PDB file of C-alpha atoms (C1' of nucleotides) in Angstrom:
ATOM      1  CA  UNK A   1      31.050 -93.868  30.737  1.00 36.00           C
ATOM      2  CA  UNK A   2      28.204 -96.683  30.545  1.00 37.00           C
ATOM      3  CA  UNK A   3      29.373 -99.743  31.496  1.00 45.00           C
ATOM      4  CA  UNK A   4      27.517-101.525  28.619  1.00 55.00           C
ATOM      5  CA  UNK A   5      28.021-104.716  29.860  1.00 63.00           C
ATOM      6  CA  UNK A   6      24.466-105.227  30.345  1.00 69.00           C
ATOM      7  CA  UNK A   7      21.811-105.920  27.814  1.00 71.00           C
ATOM      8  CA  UNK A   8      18.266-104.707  27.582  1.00 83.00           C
ATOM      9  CA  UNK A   9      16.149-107.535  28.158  1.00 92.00           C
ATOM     10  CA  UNK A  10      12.682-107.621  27.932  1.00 94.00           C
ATOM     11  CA  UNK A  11      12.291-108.670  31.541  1.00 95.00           C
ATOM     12  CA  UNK A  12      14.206-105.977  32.882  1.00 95.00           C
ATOM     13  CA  UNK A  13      12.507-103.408  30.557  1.00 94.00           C
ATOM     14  CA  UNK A  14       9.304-104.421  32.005  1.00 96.00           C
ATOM     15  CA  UNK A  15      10.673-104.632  35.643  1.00 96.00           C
ATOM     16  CA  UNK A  16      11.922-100.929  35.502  1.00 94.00           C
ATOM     17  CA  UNK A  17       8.600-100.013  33.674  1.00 95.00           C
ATOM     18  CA  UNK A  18       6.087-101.637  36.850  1.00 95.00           C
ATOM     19  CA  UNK A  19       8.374 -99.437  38.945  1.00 94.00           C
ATOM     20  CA  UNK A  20       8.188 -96.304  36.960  1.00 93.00           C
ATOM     21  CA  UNK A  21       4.488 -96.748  36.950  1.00 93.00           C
ATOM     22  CA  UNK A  22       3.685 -96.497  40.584  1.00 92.00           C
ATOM     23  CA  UNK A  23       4.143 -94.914  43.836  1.00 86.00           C
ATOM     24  CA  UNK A  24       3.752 -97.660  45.707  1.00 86.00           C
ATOM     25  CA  UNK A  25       7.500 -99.045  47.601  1.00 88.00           C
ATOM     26  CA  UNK A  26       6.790-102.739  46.078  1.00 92.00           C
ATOM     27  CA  UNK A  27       8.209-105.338  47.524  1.00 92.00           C
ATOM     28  CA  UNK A  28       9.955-108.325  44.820  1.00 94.00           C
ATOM     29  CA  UNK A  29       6.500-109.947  45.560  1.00 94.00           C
ATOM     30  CA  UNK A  30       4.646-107.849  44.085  1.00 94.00           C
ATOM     31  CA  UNK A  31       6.639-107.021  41.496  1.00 95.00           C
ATOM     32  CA  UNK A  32       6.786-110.380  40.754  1.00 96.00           C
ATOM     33  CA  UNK A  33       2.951-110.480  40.508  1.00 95.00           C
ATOM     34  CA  UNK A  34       2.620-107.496  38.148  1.00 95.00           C
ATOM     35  CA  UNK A  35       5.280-108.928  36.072  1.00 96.00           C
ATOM     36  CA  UNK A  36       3.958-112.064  35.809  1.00 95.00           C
ATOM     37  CA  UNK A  37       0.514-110.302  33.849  1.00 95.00           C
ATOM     38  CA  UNK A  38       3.006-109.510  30.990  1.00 94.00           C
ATOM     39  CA  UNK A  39       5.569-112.416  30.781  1.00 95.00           C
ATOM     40  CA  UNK A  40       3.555-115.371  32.409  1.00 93.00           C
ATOM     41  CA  UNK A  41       6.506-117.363  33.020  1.00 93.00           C
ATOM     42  CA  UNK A  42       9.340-114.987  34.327  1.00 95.00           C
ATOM     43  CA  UNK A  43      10.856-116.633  37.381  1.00 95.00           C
ATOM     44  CA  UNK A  44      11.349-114.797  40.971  1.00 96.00           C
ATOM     45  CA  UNK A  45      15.058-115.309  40.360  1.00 95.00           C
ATOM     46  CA  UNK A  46      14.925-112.861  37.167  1.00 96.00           C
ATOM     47  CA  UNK A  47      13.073-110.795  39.684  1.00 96.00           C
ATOM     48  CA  UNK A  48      15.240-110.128  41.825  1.00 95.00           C
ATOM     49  CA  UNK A  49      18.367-110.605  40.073  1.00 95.00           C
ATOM     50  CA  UNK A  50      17.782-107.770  37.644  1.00 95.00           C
ATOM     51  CA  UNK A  51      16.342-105.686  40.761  1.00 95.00           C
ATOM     52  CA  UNK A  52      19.593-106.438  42.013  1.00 93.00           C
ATOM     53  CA  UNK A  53      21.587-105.067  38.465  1.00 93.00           C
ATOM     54  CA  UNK A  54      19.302-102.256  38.414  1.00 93.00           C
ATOM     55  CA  UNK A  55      19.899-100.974  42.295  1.00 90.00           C
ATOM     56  CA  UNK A  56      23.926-101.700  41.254  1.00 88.00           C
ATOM     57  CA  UNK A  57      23.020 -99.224  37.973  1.00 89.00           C
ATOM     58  CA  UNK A  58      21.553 -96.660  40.290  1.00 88.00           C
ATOM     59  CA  UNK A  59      18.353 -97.181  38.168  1.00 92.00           C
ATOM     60  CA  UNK A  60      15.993 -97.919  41.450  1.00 92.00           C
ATOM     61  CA  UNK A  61      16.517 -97.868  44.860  1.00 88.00           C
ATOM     62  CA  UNK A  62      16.319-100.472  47.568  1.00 86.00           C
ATOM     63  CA  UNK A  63      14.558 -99.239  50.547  1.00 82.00           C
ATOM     64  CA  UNK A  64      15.500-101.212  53.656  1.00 72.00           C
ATOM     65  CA  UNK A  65      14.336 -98.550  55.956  1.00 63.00           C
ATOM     66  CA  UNK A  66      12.594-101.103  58.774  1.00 59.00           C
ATOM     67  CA  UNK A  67      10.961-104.241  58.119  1.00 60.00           C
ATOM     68  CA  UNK A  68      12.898-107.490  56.945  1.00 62.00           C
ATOM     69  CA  UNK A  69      10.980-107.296  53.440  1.00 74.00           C
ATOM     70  CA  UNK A  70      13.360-105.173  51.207  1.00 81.00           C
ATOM     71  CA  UNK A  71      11.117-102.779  48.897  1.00 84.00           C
ATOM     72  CA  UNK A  72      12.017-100.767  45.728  1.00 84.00           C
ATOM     73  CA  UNK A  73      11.593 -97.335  44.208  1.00 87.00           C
ATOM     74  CA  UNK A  74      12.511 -95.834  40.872  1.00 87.00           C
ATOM     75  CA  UNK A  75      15.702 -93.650  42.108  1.00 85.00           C
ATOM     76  CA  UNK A  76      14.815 -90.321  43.105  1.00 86.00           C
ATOM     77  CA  UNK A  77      16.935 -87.114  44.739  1.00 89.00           C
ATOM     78  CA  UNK A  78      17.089 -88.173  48.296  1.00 89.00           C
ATOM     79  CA  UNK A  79      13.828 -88.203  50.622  1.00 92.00           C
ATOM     80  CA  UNK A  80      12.524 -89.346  53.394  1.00 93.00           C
ATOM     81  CA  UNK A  81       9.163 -91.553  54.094  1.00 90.00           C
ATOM     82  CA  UNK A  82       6.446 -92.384  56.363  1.00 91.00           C
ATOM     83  CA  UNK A  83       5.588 -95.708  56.577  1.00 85.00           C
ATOM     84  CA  UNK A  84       1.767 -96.005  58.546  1.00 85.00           C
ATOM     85  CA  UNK A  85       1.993 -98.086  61.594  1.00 79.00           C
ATOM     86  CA  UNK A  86      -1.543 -99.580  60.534  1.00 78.00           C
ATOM     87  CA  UNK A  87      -1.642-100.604  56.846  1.00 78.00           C
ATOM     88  CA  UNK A  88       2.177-100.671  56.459  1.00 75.00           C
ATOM     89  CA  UNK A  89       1.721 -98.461  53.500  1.00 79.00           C
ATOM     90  CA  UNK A  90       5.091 -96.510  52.497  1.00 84.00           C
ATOM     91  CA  UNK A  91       4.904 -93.141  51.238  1.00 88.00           C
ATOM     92  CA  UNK A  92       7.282 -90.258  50.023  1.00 91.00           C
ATOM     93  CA  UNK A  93       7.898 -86.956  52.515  1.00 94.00           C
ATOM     94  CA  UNK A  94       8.651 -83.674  50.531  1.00 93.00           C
ATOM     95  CA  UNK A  95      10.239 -82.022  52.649  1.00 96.00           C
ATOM     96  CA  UNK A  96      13.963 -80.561  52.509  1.00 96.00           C
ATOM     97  CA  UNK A  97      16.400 -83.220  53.878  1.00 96.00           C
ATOM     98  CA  UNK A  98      18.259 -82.062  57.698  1.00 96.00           C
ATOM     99  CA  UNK A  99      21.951 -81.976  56.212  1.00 95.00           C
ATOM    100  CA  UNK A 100      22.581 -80.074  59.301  1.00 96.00           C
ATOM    101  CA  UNK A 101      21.840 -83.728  61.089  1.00 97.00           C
ATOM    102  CA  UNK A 102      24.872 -85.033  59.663  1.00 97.00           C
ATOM    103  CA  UNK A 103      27.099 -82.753  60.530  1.00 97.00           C
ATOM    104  CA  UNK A 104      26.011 -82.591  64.283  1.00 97.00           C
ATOM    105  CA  UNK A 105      26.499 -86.252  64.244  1.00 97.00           C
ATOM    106  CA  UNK A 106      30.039 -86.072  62.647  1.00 96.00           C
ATOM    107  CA  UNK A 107      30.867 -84.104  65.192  1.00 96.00           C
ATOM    108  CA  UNK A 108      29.388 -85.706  67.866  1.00 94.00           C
ATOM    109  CA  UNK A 109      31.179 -89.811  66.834  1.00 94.00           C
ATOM    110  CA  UNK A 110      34.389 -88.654  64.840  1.00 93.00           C
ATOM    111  CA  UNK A 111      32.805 -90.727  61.939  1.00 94.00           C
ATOM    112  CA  UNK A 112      32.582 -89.358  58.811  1.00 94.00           C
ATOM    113  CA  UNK A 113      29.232 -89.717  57.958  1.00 96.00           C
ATOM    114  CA  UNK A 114      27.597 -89.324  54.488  1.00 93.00           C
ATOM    115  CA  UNK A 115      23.990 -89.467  54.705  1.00 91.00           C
ATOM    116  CA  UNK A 116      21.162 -90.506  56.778  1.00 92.00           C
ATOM    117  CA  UNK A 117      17.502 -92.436  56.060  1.00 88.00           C
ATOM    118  CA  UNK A 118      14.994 -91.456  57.865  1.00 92.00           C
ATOM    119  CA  UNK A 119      11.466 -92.621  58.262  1.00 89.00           C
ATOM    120  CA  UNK A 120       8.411 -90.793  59.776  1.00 92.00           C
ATOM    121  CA  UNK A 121       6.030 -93.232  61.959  1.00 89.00           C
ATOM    122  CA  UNK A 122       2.555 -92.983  62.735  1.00 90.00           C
ATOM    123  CA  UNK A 123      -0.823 -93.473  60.961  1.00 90.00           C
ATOM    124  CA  UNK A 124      -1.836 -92.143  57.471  1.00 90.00           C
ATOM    125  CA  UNK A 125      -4.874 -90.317  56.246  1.00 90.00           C
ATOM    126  CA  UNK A 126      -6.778 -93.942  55.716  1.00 87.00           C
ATOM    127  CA  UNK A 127      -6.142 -95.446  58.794  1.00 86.00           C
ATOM    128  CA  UNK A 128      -6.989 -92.159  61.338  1.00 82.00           C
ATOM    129  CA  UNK A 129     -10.504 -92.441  59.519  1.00 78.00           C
ATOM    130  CA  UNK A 130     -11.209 -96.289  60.175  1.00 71.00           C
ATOM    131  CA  UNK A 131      -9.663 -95.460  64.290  1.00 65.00           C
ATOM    132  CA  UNK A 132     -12.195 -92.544  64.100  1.00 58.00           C
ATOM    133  CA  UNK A 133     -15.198 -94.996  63.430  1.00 48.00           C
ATOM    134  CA  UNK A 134     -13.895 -97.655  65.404  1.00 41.00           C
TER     135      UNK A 134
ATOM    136  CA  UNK B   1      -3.144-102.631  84.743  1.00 37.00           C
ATOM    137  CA  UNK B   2      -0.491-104.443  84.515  1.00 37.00           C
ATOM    138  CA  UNK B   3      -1.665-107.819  82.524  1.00 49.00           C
ATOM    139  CA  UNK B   4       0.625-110.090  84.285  1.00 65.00           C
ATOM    140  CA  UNK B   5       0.683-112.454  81.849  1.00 78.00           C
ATOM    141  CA  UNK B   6       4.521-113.627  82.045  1.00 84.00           C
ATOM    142  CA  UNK B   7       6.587-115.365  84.041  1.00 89.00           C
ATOM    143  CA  UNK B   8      10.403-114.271  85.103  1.00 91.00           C
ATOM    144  CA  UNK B   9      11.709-117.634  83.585  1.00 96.00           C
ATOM    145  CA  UNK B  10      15.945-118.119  83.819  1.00 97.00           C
ATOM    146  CA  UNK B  11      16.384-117.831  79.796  1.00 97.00           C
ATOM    147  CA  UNK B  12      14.176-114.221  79.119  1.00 97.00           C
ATOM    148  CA  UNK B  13      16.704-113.172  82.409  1.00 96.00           C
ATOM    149  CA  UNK B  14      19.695-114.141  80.819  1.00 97.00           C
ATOM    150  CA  UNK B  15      18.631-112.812  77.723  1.00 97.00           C
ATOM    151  CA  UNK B  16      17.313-109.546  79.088  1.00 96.00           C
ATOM    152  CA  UNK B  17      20.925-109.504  80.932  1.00 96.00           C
ATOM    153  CA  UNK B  18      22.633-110.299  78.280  1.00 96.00           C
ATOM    154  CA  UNK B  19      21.699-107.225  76.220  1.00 95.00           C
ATOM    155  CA  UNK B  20      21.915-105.209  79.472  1.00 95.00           C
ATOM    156  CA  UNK B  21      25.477-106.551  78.975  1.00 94.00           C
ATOM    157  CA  UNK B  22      26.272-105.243  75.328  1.00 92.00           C
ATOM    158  CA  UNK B  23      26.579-101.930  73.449  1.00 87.00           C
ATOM    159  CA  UNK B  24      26.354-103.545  70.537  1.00 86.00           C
ATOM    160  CA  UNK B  25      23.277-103.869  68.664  1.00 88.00           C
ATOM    161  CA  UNK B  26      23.487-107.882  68.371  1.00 92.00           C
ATOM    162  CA  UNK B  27      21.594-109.904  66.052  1.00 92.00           C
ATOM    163  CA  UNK B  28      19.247-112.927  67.278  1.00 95.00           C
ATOM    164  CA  UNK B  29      21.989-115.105  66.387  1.00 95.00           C
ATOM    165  CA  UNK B  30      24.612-113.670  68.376  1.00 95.00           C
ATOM    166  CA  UNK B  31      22.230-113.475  71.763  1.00 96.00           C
ATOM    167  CA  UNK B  32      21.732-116.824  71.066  1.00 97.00           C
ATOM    168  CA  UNK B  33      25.616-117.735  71.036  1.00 96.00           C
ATOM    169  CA  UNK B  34      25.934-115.502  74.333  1.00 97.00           C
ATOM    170  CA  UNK B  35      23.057-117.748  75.565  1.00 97.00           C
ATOM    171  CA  UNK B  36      24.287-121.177  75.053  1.00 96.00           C
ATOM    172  CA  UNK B  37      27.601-120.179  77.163  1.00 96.00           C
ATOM    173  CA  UNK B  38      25.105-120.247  80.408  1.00 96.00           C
ATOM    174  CA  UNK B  39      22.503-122.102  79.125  1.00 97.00           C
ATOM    175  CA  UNK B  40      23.539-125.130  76.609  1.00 95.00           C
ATOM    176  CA  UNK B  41      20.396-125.978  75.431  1.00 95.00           C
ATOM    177  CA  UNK B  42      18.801-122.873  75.140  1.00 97.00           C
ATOM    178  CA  UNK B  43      17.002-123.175  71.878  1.00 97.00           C
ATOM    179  CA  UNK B  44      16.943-120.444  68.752  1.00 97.00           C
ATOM    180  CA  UNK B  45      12.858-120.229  68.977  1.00 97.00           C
ATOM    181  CA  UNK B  46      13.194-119.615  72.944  1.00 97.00           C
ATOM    182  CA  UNK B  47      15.395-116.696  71.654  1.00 97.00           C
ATOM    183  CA  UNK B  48      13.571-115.552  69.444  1.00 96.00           C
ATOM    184  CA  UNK B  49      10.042-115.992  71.205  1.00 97.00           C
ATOM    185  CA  UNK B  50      11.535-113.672  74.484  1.00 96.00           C
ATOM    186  CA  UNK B  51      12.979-111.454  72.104  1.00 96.00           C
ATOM    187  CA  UNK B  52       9.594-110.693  70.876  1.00 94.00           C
ATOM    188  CA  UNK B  53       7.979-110.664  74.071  1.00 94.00           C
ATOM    189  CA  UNK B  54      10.729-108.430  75.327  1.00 94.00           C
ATOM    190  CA  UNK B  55      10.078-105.870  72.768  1.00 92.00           C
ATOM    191  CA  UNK B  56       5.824-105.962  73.024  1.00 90.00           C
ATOM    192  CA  UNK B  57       6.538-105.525  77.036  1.00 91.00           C
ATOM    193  CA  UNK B  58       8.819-102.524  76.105  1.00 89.00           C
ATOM    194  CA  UNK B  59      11.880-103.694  77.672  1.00 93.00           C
ATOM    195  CA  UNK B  60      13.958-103.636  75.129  1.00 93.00           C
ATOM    196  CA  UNK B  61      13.660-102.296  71.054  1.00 88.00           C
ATOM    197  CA  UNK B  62      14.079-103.521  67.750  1.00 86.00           C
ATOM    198  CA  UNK B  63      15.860-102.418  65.530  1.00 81.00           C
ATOM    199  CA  UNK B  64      14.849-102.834  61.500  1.00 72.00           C
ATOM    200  CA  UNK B  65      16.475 -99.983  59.935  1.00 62.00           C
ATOM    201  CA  UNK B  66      18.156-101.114  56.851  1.00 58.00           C
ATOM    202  CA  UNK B  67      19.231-104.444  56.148  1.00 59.00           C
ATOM    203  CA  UNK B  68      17.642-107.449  56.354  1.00 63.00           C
ATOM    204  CA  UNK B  69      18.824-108.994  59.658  1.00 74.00           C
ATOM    205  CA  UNK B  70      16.884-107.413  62.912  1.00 81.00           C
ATOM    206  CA  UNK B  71      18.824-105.968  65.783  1.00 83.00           C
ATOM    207  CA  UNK B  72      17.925-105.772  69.230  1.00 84.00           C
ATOM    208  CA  UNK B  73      18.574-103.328  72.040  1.00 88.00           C
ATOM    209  CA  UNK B  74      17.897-102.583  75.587  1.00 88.00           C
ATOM    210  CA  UNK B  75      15.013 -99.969  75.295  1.00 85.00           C
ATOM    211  CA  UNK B  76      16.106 -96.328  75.949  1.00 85.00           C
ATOM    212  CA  UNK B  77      15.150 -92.634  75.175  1.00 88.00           C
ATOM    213  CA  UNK B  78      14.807 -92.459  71.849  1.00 88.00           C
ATOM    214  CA  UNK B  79      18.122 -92.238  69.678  1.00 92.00           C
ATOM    215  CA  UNK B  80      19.590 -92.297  66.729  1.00 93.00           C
ATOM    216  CA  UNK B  81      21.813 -94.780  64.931  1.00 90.00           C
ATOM    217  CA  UNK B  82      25.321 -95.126  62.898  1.00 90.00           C
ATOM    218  CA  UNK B  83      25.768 -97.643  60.662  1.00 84.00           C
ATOM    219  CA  UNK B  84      28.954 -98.358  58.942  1.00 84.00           C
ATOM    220  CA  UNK B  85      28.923 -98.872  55.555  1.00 78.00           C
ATOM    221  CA  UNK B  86      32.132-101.076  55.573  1.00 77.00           C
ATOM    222  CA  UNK B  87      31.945-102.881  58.672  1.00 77.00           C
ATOM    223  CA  UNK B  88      28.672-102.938  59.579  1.00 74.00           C
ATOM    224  CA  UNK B  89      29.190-101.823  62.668  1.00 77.00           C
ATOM    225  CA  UNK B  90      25.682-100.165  64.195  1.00 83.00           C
ATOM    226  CA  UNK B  91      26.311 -97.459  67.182  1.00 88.00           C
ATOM    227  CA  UNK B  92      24.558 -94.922  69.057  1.00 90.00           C
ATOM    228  CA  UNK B  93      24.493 -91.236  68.088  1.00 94.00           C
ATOM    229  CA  UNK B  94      23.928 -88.730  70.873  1.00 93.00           C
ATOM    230  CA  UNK B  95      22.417 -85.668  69.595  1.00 96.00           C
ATOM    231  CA  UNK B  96      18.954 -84.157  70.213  1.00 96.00           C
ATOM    232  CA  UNK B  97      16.066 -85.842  68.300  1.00 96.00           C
ATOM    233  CA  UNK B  98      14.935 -83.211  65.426  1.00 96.00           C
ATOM    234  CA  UNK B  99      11.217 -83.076  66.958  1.00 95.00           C
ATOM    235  CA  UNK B 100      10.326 -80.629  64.372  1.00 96.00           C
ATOM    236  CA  UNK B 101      10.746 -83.033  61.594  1.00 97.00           C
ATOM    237  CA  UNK B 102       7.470 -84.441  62.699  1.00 97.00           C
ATOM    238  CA  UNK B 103       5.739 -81.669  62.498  1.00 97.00           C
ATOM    239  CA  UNK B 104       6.900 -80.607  58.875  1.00 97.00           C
ATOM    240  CA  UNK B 105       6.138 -84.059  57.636  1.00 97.00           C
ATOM    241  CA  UNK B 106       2.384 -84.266  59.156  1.00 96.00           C
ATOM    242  CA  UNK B 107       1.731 -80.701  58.012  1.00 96.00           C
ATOM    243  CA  UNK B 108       3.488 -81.756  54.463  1.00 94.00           C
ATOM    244  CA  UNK B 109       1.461 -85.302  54.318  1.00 94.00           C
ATOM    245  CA  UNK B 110      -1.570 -84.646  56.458  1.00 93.00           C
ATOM    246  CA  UNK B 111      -0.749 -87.873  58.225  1.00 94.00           C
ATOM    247  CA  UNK B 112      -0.614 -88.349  62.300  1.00 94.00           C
ATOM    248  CA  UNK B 113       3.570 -88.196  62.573  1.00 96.00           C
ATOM    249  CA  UNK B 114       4.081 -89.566  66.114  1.00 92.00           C
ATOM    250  CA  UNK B 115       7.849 -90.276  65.664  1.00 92.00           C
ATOM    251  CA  UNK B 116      10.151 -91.269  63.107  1.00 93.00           C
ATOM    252  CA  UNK B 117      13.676 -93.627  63.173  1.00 88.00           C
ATOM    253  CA  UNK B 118      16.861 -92.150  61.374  1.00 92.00           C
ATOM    254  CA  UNK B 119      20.198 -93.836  60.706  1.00 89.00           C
ATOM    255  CA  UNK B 120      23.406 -92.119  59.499  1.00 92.00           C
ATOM    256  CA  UNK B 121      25.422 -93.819  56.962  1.00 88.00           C
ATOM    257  CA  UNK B 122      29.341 -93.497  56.512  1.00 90.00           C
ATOM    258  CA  UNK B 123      32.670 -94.526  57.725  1.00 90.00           C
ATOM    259  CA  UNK B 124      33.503 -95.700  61.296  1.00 90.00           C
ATOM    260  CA  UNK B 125      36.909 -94.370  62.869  1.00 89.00           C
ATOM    261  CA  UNK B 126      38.240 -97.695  62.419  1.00 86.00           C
ATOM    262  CA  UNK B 127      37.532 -98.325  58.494  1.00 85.00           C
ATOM    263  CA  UNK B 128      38.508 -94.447  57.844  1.00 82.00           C
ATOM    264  CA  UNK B 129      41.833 -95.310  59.566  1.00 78.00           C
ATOM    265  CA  UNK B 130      41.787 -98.721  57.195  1.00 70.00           C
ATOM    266  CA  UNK B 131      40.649 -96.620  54.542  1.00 63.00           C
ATOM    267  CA  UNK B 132      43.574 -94.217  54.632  1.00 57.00           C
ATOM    268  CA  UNK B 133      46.466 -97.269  54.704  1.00 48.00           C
ATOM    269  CA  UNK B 134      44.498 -99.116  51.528  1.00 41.00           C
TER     270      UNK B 134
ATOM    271  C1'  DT C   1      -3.290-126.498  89.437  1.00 55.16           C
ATOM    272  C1'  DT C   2      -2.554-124.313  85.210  1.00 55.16           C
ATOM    273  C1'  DA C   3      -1.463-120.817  81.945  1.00 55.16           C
ATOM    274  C1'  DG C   4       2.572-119.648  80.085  1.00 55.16           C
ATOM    275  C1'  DG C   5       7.250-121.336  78.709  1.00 55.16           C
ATOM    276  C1'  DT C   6      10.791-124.544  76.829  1.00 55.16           C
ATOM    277  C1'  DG C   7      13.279-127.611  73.414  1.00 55.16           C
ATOM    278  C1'  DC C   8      13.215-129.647  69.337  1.00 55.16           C
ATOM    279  C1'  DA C   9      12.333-129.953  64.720  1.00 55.16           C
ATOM    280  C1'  DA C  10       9.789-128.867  60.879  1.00 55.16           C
ATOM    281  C1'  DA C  11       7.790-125.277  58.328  1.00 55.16           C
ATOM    282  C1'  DA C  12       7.462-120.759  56.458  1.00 55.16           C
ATOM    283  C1'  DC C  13       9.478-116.876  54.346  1.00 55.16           C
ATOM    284  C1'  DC C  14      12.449-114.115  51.664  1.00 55.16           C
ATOM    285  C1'  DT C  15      16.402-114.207  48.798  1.00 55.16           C
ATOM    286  C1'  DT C  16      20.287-116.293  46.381  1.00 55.16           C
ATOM    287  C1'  DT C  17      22.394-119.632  43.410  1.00 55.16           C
ATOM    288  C1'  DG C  18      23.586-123.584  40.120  1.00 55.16           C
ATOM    289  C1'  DC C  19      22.609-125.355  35.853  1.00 55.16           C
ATOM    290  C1'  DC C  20      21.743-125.243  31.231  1.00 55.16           C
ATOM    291  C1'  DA C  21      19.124-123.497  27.429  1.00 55.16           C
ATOM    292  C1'  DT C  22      18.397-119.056  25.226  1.00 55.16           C
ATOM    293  C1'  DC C  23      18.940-114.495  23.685  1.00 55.16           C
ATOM    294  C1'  DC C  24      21.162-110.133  22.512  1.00 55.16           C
ATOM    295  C1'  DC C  25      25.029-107.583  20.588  1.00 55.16           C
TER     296       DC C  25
ATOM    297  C1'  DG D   1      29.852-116.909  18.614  1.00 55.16           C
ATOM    298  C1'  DG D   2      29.988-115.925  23.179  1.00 55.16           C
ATOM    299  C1'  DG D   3      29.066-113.705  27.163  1.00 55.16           C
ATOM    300  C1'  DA D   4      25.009-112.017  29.566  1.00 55.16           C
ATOM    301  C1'  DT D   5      20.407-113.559  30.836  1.00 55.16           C
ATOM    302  C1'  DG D   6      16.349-116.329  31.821  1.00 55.16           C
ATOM    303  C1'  DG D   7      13.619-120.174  33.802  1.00 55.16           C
ATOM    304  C1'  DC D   8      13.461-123.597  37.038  1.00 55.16           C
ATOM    305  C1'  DA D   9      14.295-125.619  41.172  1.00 55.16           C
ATOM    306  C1'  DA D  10      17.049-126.365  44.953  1.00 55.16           C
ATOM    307  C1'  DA D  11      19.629-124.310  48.579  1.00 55.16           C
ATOM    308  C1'  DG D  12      20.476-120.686  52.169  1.00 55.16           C
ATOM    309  C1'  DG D  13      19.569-117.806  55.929  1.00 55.16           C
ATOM    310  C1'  DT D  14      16.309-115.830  59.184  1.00 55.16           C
ATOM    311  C1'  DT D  15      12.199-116.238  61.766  1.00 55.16           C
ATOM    312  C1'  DT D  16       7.947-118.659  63.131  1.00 55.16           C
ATOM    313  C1'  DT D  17       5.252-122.507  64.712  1.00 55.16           C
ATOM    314  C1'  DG D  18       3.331-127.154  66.305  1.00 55.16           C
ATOM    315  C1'  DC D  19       3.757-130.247  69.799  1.00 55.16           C
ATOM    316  C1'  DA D  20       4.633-132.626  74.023  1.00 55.16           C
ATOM    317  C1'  DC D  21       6.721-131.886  78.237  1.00 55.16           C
ATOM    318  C1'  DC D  22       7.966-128.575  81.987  1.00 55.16           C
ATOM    319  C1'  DT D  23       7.712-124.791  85.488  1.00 55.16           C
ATOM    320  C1'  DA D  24       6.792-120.498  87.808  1.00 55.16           C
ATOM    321  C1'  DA D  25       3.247-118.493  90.481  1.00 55.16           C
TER     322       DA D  25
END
DNA sequence: TTAGGTGCAAAACCTTTGCCATCCC
DNA sequence: GGGATGGCAAAGGTTTTGCACCTAA
């Protein structure tokens, strides 16, 4: 049932590709910038209009877990992250996701409630070094 | 050690009272609106500016999760949220914080996990009821 | 007295949009 | 061919900032 009302373009090709080939949570910036070293001239609009198409395909995800600057992943089985307090770097947590948490809070507001986002807090491997020498 | 760098000036009161005043979790733009009722000439970047002093004195909290607009609310144990996907709506869910998240997710990442944010996702009881009649 | 605060307006950001040429199917 | 897309630039919405005057302590 694909909706082929979209065509493969070579700027969203390359969009999707930047994505796929990091682990990085980009913002449009930068994936502007990256984009930019293939296809000098691509606008920001292209940017984040096909970001946009692909987040509506279910291609990528838009992470707007805290922080006003939106920032994108290649979709994934649902996880959480930890975002350092320091650097602001953004990072995937394996570990199994607390359906549990939705039920209790069902229960607890009457709402029916679907899923939850969750990000750890604190400071990352990196930054606890540099506090250590500072 | 308190640095007591601040004055009590009449707009970070009313602004302070204001969210003392609300369960909602309002937007800068809607203080501001509340604002201009008592004081007309209140201006946005006086809004904004106490907002963010507000928040690094720990009076009241910020809230970033998900979307791009940031909420603000009086500063309480920590909680978790409810957003609705259909109206918007952000509320307060009651149920214990899952401490030993943390500790999964610094043994999983190695990082220093000193807390971490969560918001549900789903239907409030008023856009289930809406739901329902559509 | 004086450091911090206010109002106003402009600037800074991030993101979206209008327009028209271009490209893919 | 024709609708989807791209590039460009302007517009939109939120937040920050510079500046001159004001005010709480």
């Amino acid at each position: 049932m694909n909706t082929n009302k979209y065509k493969e373009t070579r700027q969203r090709e390359l969009i999707l590709l930047i994505l796929k080939g990091t682990h990085r949570h980009p913002t449009a910036d930068w994936i502007y910038d990256e984009a930019r070293k293939k296809i000098p001239n691509i606008s920001k609009g292209t940017v984040y209009r096909n970001l946009a198409i692909l987040s509506e395909r279910g291609e990528i995800a838009e992470l707007n877990l805290s922080g006003t600057i939106t920032r994108y992943e290649i979709k994934q089985p649902p996880h959480y992250h930890f975002r350092c307090e320091q650097c602001g770097k953004v990072l995937d947590v394996n570990i199994p996701i607390a359906e549990e948490l939705n039920r209790k809070a069902g229960k607890e507001t009457g709402f029916k409630v679907t899923y939850h986002q969750l990000e750890f807090r604190g400071l990352c491997k990196d930054c606890q070094q540099s506090s250590k020498k500072g």
